[in-house]
PDB file of C-alpha atoms and ligand atoms in Angstrom:
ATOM      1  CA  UNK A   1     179.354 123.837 124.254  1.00 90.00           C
ATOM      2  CA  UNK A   2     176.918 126.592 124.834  1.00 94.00           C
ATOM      3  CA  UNK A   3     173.908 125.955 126.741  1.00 96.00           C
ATOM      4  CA  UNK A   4     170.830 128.432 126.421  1.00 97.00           C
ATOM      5  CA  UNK A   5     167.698 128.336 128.517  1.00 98.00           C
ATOM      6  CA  UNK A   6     164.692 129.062 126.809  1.00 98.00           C
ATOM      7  CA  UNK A   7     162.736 132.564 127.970  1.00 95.00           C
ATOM      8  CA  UNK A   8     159.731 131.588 130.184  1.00 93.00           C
ATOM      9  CA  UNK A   9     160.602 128.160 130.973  1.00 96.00           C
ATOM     10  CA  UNK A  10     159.448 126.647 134.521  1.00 94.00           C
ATOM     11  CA  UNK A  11     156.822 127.831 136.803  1.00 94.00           C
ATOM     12  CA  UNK A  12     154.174 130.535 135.611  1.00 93.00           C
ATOM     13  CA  UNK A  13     153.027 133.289 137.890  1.00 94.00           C
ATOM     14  CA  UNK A  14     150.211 131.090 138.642  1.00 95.00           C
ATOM     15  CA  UNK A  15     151.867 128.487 139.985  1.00 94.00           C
ATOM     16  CA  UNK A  16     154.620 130.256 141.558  1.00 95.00           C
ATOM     17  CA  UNK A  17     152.033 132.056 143.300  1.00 96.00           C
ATOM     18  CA  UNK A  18     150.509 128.529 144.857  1.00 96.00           C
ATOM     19  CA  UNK A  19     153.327 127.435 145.637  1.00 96.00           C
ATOM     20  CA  UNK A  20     154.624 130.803 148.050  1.00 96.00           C
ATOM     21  CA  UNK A  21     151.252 130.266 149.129  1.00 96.00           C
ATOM     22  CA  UNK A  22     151.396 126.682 149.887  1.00 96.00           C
ATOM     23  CA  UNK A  23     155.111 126.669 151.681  1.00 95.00           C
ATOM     24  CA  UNK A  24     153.836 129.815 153.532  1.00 95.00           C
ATOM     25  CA  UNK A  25     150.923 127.878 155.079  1.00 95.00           C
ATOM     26  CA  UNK A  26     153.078 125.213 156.124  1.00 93.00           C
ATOM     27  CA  UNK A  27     155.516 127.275 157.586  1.00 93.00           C
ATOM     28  CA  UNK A  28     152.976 129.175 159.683  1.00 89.00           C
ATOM     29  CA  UNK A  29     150.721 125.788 161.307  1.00 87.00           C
ATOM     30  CA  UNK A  30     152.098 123.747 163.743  1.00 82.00           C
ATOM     31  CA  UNK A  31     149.875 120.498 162.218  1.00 81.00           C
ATOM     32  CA  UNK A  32     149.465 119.354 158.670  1.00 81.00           C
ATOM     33  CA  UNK A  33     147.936 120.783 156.183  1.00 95.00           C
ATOM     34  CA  UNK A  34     146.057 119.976 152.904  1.00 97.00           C
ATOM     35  CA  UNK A  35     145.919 120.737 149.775  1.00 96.00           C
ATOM     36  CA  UNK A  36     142.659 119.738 147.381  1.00 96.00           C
ATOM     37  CA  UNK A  37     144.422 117.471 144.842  1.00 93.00           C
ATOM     38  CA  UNK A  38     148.088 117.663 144.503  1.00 92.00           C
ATOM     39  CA  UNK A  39     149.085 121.547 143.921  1.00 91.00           C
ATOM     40  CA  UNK A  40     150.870 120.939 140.842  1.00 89.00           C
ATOM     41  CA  UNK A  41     151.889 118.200 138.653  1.00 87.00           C
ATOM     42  CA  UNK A  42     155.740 117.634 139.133  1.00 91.00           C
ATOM     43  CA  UNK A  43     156.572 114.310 141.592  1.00 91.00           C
ATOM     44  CA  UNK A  44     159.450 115.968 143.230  1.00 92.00           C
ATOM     45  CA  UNK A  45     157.995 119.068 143.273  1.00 93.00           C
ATOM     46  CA  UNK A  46     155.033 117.138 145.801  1.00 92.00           C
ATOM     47  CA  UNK A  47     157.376 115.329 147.670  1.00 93.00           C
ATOM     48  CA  UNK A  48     159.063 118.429 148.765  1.00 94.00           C
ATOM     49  CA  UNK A  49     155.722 120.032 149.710  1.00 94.00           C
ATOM     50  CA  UNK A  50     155.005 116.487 151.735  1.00 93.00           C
ATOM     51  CA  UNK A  51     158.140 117.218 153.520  1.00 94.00           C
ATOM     52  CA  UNK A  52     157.224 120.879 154.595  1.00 93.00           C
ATOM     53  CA  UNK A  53     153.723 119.370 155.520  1.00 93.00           C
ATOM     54  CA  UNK A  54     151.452 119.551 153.105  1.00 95.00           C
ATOM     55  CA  UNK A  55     149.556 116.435 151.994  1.00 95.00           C
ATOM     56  CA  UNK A  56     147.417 115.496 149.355  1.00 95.00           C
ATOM     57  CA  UNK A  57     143.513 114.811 149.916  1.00 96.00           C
ATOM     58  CA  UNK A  58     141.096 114.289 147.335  1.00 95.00           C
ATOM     59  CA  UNK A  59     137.950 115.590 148.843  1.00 95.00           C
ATOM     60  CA  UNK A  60     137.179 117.599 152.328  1.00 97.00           C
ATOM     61  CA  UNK A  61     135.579 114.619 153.970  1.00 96.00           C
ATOM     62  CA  UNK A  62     138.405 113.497 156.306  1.00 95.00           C
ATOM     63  CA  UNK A  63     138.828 116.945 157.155  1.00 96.00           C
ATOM     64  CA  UNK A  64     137.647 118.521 160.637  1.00 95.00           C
ATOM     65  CA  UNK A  65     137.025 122.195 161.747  1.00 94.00           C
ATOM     66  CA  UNK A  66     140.762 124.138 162.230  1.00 93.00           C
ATOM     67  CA  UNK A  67     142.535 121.985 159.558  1.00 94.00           C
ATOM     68  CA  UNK A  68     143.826 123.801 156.612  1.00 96.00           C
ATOM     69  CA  UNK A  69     143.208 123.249 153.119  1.00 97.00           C
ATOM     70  CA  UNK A  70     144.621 124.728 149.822  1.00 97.00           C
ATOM     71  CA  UNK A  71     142.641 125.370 146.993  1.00 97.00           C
ATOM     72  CA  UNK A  72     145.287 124.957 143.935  1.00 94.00           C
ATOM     73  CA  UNK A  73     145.678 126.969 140.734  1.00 93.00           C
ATOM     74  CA  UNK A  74     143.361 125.595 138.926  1.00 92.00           C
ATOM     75  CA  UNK A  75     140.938 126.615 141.225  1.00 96.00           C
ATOM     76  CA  UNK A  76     137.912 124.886 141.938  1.00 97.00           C
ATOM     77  CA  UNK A  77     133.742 125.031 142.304  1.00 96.00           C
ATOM     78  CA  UNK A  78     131.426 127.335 144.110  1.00 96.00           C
ATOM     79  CA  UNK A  79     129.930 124.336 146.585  1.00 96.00           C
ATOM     80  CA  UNK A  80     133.303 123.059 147.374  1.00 96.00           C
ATOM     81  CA  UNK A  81     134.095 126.418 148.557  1.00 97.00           C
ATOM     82  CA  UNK A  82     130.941 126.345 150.418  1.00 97.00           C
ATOM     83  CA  UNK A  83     131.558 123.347 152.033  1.00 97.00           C
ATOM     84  CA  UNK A  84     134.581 124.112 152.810  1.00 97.00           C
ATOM     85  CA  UNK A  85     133.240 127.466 154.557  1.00 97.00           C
ATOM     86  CA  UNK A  86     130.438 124.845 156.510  1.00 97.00           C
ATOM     87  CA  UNK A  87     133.255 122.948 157.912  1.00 96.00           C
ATOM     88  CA  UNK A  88     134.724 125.501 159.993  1.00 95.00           C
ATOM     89  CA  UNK A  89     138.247 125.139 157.380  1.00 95.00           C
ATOM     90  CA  UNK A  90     140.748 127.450 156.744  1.00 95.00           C
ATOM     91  CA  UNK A  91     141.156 128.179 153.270  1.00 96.00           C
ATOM     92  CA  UNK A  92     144.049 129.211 151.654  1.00 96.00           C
ATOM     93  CA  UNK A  93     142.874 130.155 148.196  1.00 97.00           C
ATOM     94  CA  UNK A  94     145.713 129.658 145.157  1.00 97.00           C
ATOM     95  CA  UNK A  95     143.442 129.661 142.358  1.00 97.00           C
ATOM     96  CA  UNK A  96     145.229 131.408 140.019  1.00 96.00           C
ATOM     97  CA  UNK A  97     143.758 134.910 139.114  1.00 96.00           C
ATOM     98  CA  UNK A  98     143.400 134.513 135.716  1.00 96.00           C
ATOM     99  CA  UNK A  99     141.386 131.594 136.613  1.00 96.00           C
ATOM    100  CA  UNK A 100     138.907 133.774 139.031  1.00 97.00           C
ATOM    101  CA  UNK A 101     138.567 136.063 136.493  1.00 98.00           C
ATOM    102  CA  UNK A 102     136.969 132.882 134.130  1.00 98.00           C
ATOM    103  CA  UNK A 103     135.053 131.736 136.722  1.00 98.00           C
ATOM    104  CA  UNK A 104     133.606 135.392 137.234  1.00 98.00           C
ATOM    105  CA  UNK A 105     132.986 136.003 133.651  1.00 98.00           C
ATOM    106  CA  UNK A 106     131.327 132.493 133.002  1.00 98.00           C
ATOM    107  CA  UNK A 107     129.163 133.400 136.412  1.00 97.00           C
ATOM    108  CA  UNK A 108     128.189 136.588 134.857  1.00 97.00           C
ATOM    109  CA  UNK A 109     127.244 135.117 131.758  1.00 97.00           C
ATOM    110  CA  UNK A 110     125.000 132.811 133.587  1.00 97.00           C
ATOM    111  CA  UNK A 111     123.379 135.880 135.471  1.00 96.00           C
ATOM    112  CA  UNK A 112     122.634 137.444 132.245  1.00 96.00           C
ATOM    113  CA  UNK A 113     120.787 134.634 131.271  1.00 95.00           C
ATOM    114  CA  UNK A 114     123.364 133.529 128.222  1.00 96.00           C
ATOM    115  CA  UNK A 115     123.337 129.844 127.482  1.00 97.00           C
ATOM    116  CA  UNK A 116     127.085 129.868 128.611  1.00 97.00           C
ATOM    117  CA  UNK A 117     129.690 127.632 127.090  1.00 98.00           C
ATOM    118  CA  UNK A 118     132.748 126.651 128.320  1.00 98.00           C
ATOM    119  CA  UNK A 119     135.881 125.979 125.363  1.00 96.00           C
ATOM    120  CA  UNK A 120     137.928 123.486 127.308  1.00 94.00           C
ATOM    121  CA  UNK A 121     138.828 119.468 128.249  1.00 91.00           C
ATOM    122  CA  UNK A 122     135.329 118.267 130.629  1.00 93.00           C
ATOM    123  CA  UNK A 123     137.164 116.284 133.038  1.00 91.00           C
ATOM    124  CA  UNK A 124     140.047 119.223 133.762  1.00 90.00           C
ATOM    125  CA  UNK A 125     139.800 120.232 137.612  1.00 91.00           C
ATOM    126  CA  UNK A 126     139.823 124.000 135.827  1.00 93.00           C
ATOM    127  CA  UNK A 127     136.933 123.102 133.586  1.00 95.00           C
ATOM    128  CA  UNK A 128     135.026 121.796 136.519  1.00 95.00           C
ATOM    129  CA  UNK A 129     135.581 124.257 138.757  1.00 96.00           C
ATOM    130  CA  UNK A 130     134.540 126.819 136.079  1.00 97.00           C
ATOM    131  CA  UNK A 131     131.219 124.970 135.558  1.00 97.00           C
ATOM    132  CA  UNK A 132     130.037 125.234 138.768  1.00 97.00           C
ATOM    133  CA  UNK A 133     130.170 129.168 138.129  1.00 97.00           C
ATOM    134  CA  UNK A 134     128.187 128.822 135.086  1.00 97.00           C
ATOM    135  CA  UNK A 135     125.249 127.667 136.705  1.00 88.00           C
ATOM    136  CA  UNK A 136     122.605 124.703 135.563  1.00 88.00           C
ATOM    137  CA  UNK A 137     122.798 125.158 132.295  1.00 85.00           C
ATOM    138  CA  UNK A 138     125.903 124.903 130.755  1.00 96.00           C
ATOM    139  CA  UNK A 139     127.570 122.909 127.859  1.00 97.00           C
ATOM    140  CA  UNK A 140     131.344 121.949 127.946  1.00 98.00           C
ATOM    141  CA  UNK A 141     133.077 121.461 124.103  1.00 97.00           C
ATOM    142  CA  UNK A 142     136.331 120.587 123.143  1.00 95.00           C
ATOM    143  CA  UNK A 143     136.237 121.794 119.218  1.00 96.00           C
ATOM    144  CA  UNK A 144     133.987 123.216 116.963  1.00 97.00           C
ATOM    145  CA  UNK A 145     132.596 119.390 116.039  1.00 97.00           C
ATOM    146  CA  UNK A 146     131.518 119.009 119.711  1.00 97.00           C
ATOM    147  CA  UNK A 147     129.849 122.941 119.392  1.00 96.00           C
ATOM    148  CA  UNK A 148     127.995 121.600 116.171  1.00 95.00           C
ATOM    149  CA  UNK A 149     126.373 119.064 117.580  1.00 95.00           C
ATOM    150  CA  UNK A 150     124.581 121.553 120.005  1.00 94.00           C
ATOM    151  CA  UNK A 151     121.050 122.793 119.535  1.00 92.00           C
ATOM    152  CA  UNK A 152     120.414 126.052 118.597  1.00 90.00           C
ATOM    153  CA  UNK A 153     120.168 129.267 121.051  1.00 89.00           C
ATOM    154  CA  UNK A 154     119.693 132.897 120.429  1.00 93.00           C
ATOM    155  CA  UNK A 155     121.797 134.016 123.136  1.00 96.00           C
ATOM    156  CA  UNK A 156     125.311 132.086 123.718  1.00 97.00           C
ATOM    157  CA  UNK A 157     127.798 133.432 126.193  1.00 97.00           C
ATOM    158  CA  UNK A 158     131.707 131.729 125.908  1.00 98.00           C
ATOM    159  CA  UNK A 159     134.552 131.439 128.411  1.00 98.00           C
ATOM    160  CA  UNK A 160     137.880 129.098 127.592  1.00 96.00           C
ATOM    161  CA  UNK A 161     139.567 127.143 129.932  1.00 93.00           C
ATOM    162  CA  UNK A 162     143.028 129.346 130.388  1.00 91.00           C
ATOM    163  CA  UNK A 163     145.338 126.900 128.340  1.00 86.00           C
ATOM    164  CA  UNK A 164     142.801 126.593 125.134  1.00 86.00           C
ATOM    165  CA  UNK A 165     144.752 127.686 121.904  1.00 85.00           C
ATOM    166  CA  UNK A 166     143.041 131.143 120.065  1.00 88.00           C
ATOM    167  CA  UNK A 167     142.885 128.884 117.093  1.00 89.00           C
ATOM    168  CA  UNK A 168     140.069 126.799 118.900  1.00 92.00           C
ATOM    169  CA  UNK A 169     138.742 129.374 120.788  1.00 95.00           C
ATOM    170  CA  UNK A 170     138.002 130.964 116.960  1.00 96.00           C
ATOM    171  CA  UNK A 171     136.526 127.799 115.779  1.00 96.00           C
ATOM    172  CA  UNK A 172     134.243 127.190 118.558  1.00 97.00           C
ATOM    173  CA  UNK A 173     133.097 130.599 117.941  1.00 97.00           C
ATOM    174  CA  UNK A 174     132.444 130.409 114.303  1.00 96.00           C
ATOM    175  CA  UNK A 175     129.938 127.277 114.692  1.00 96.00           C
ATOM    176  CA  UNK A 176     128.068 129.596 116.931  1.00 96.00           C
ATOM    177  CA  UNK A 177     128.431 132.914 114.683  1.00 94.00           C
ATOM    178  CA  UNK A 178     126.268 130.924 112.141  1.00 87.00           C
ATOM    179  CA  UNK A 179     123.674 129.880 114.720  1.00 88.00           C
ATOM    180  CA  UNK A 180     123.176 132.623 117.015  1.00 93.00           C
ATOM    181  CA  UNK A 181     121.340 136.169 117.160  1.00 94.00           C
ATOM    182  CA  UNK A 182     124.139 137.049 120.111  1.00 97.00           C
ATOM    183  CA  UNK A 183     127.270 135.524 120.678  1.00 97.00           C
ATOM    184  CA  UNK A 184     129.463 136.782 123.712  1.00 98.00           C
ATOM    185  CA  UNK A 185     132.380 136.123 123.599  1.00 98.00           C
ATOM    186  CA  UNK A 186     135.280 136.283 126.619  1.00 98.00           C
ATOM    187  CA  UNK A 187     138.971 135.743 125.735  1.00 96.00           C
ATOM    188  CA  UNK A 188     140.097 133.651 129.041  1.00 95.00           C
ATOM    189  CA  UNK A 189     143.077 132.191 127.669  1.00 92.00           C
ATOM    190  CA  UNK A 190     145.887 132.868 129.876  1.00 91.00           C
ATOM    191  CA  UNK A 191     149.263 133.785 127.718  1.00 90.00           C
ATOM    192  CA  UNK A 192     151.678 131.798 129.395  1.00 90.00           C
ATOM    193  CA  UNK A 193     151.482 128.525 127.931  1.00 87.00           C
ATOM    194  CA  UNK A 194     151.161 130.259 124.153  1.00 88.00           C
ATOM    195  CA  UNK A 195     154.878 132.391 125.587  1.00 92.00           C
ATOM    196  CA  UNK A 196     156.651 129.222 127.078  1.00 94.00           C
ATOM    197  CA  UNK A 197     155.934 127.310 123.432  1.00 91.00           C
ATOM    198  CA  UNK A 198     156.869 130.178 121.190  1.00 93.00           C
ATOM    199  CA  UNK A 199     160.237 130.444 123.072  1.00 96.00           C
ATOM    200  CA  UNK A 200     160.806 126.297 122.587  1.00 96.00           C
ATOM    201  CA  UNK A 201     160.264 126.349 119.050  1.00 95.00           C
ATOM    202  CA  UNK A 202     162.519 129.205 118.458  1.00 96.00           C
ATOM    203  CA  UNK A 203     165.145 127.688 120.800  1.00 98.00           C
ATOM    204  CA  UNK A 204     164.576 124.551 119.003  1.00 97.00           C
ATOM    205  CA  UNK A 205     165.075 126.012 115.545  1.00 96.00           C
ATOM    206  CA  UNK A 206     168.542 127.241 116.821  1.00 96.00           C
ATOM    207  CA  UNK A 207     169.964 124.390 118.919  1.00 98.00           C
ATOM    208  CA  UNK A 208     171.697 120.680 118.032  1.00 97.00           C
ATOM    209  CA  UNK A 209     169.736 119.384 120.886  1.00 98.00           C
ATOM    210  CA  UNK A 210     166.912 120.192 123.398  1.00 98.00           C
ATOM    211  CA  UNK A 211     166.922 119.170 126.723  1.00 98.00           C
ATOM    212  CA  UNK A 212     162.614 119.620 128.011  1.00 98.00           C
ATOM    213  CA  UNK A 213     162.392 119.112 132.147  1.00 97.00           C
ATOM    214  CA  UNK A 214     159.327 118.472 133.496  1.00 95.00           C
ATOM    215  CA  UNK A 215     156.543 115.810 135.154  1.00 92.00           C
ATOM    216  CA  UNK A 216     155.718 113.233 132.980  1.00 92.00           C
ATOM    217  CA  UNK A 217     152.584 113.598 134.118  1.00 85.00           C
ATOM    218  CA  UNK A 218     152.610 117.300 133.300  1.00 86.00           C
ATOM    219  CA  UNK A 219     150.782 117.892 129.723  1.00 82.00           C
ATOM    220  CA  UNK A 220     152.035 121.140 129.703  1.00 86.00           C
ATOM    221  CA  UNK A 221     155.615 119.731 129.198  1.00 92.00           C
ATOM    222  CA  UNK A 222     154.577 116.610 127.191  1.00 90.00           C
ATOM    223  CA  UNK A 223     153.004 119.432 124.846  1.00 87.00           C
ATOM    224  CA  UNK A 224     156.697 121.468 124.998  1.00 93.00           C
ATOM    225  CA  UNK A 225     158.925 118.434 123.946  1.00 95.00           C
ATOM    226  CA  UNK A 226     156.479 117.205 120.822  1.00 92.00           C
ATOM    227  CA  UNK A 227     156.511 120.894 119.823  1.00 91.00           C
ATOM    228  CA  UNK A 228     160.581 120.494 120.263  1.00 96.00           C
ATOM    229  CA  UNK A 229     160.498 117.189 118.386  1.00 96.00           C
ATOM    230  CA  UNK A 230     158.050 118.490 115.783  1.00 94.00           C
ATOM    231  CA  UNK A 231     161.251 121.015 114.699  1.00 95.00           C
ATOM    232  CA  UNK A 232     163.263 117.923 113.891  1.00 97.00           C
ATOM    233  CA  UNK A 233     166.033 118.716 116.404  1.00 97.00           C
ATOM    234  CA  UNK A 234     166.977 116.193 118.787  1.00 97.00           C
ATOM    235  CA  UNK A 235     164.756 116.397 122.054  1.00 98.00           C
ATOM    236  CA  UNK A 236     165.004 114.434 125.599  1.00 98.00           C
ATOM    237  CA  UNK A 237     162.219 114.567 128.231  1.00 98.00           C
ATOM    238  CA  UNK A 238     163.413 114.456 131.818  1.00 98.00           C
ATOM    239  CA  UNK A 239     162.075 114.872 134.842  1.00 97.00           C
ATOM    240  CA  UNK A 240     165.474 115.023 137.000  1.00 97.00           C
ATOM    241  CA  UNK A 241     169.036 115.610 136.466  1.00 97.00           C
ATOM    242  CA  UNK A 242     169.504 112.022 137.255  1.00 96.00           C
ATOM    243  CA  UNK A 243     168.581 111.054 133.677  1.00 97.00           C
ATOM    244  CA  UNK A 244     171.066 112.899 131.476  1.00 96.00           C
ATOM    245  CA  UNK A 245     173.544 111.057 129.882  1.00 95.00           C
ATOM    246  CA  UNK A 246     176.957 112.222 129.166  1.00 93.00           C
ATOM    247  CA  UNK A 247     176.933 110.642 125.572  1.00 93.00           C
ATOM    248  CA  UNK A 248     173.558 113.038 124.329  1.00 94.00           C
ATOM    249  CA  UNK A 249     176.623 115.874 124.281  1.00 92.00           C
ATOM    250  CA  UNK A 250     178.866 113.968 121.883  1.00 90.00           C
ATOM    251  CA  UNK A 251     178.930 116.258 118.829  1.00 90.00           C
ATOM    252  CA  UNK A 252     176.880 118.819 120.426  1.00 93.00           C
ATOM    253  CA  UNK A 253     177.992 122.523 120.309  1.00 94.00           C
ATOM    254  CA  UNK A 254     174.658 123.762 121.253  1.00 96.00           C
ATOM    255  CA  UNK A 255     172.139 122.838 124.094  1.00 97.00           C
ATOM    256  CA  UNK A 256     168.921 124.143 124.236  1.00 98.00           C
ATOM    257  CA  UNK A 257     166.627 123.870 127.747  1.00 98.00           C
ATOM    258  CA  UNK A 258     163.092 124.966 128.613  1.00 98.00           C
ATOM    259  CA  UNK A 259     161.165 123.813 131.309  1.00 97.00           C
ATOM    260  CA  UNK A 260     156.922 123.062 132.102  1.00 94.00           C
ATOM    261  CA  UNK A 261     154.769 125.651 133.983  1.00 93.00           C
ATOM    262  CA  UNK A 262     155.199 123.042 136.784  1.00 92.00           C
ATOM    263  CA  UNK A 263     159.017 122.336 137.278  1.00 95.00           C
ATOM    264  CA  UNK A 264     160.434 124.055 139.959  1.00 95.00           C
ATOM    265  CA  UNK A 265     163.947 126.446 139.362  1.00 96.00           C
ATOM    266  CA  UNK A 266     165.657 124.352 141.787  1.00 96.00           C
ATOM    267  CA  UNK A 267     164.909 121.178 139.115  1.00 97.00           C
ATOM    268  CA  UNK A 268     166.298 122.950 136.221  1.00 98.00           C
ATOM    269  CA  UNK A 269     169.194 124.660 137.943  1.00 97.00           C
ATOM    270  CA  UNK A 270     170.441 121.085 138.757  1.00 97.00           C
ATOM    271  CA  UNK A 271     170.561 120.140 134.908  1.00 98.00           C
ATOM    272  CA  UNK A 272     172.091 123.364 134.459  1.00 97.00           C
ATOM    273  CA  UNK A 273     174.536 122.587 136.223  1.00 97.00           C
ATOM    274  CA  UNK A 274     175.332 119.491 135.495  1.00 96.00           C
ATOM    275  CA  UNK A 275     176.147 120.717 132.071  1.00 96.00           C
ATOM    276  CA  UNK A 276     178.887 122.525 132.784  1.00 94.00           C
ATOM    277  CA  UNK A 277     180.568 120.059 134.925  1.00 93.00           C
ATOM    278  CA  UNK A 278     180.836 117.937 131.762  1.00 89.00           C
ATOM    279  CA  UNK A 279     181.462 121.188 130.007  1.00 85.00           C
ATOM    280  CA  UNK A 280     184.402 121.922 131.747  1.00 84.00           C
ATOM    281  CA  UNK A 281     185.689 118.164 131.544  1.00 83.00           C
ATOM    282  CA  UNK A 282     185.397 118.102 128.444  1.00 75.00           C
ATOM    283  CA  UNK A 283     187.524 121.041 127.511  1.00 73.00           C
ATOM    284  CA  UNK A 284     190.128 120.214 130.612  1.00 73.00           C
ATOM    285  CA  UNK A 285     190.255 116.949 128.439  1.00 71.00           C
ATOM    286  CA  UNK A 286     190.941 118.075 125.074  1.00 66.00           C
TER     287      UNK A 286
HETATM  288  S1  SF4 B 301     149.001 128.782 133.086  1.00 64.68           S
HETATM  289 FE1  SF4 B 301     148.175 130.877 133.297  1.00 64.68          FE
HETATM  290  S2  SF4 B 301     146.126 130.575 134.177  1.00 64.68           S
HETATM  291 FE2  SF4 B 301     147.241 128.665 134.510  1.00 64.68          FE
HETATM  292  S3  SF4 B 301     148.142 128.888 136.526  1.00 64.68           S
HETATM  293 FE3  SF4 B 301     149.686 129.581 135.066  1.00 64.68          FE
HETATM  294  S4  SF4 B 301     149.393 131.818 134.933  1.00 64.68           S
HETATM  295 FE4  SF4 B 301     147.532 130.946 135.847  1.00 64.68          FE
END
């Protein structure tokens, strides 16, 4: 049985990036530290962090001058900043560059006096975050039907939440190329998501089963096994090695694996392993 790992499965630079951050944090304070939301959306992935110190808080309130608090990926908004500033914290900053570079843009925008508008999901912590750089007026849409229900402006100024697909980003545009005397546009979408799916589906296309690891609360990964199922091969969701069962390989002479921008190497490393075990029994066997 061959098993093949999918190019750019598991953690993005973004996240890989938050997390050396995160564990380097912990390693250098002698008291706990915190990190604004949980710093990426894998269980086991969290509990490790917990271990090395880290814990989860959902606003800066409990918080006193000294403590430490991590600002995740996904970054967040200009006042919580602030108030984290007022507080006396130290910050430890893992938004994830691509993400400061939105949140500059859509800030820019806003200086320029463009009625900005932000392509993305309204209740994302990215989305947010990035609205907070886009001053007062700003309007958050999903899809083009949410951007033609707007009133008109002359002067319209776009930024994308980093995981929007081009094909909405294009949409959302269009309703505004129609409207508009200016339309500014700013290609935020960050390439790693559109990478890590391309290299499922072609996996998928070539495999007699695909094995997708990841949170189930991670829509990232959710996203990467419908894509898998969409192909018609067989797929399985997991979040740990712990769920495989020795009877999906009956049959099999091809395994395909990719991973969500949240599931740590150490997570799919296991599975991989675990494979060949039953590899190797199987062969000793027959
Ligand atoms: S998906 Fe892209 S923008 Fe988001 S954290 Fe990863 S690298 Fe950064």
């Amino acid at each position: 049985m061959k098993i093949i790992l999918a190019e750019n499965a598991g953690f993005c630079f973004g996240v890989k990036r938050a997390m050396k951050l995160a564990f380097e944090a912990a390693k250098n304070s002698p008291t706990p530290i915190y990190s604004l939301g949980p710093l990426i959306h894998n269980p086991q992935q969290v509990q490790l962090l917990t271990q090395s110190g880290v814990q989860v808080v959902s606003d800066l309130d409990s918080l006193t001058s000294g403590d430490t608090i991590i600002i995740r990926s996904h970054g967040t908004n200009p006042e919580t900043l602030q108030k984290a500033k007022c507080k006396g914290l130290n910050i430890v900053n893992a938004t994830c560059p691509f993400v400061v570079k939105a949140q500059e843009l859509a800030q820019i925008l806003a200086q320029e006096e463009y009625q900005v508008v932000i392509i993305g999901e309204g209740n994302h912590p990215e989305v947010i975050g990035l609205t907070g750089f886009a001053g007062e007026n700003v309007w958050v849409v999903e899809n083009a039907e949410d951007a033609a229900k707007l009133p008109e402006k002359k002067r319209i100024g776009i930024v994308a939440q980093t995981t929007q697909s081009l094909d909405n980003l294009r949409k959302v545009v269009s309703v505004f190329l129609g409207e508009s005397d200016e339309v500014k546009v700013f290609n935020t979408i960050c390439h790693a998501t559109a990478l890590r799916q391309k290299a499922a589906l072609a996996l998928a296309k070539e495999v007699d089963l695909m094995i997708v690891i990841g949170g189930y609360n991670s829509a990232n990964t959710n996203r990467l096994a419908s894509l898998c199922k969409e192909t018609g091969v067989h797929t399985y969701h997991i979040e740990t090695v712990n769920e495989i069962e020795k009877s999906w390989l009956k049959n099999i002479s091809k395994v395909g694996i990719t991973a969500g921008a949240s599931t740590p190497d150490w997570i799919i490393n296991e599975v991989i392993e675990r494979l060949k075990i039953w590899e190797q029994e199987c062969t000793k066997n027959s």
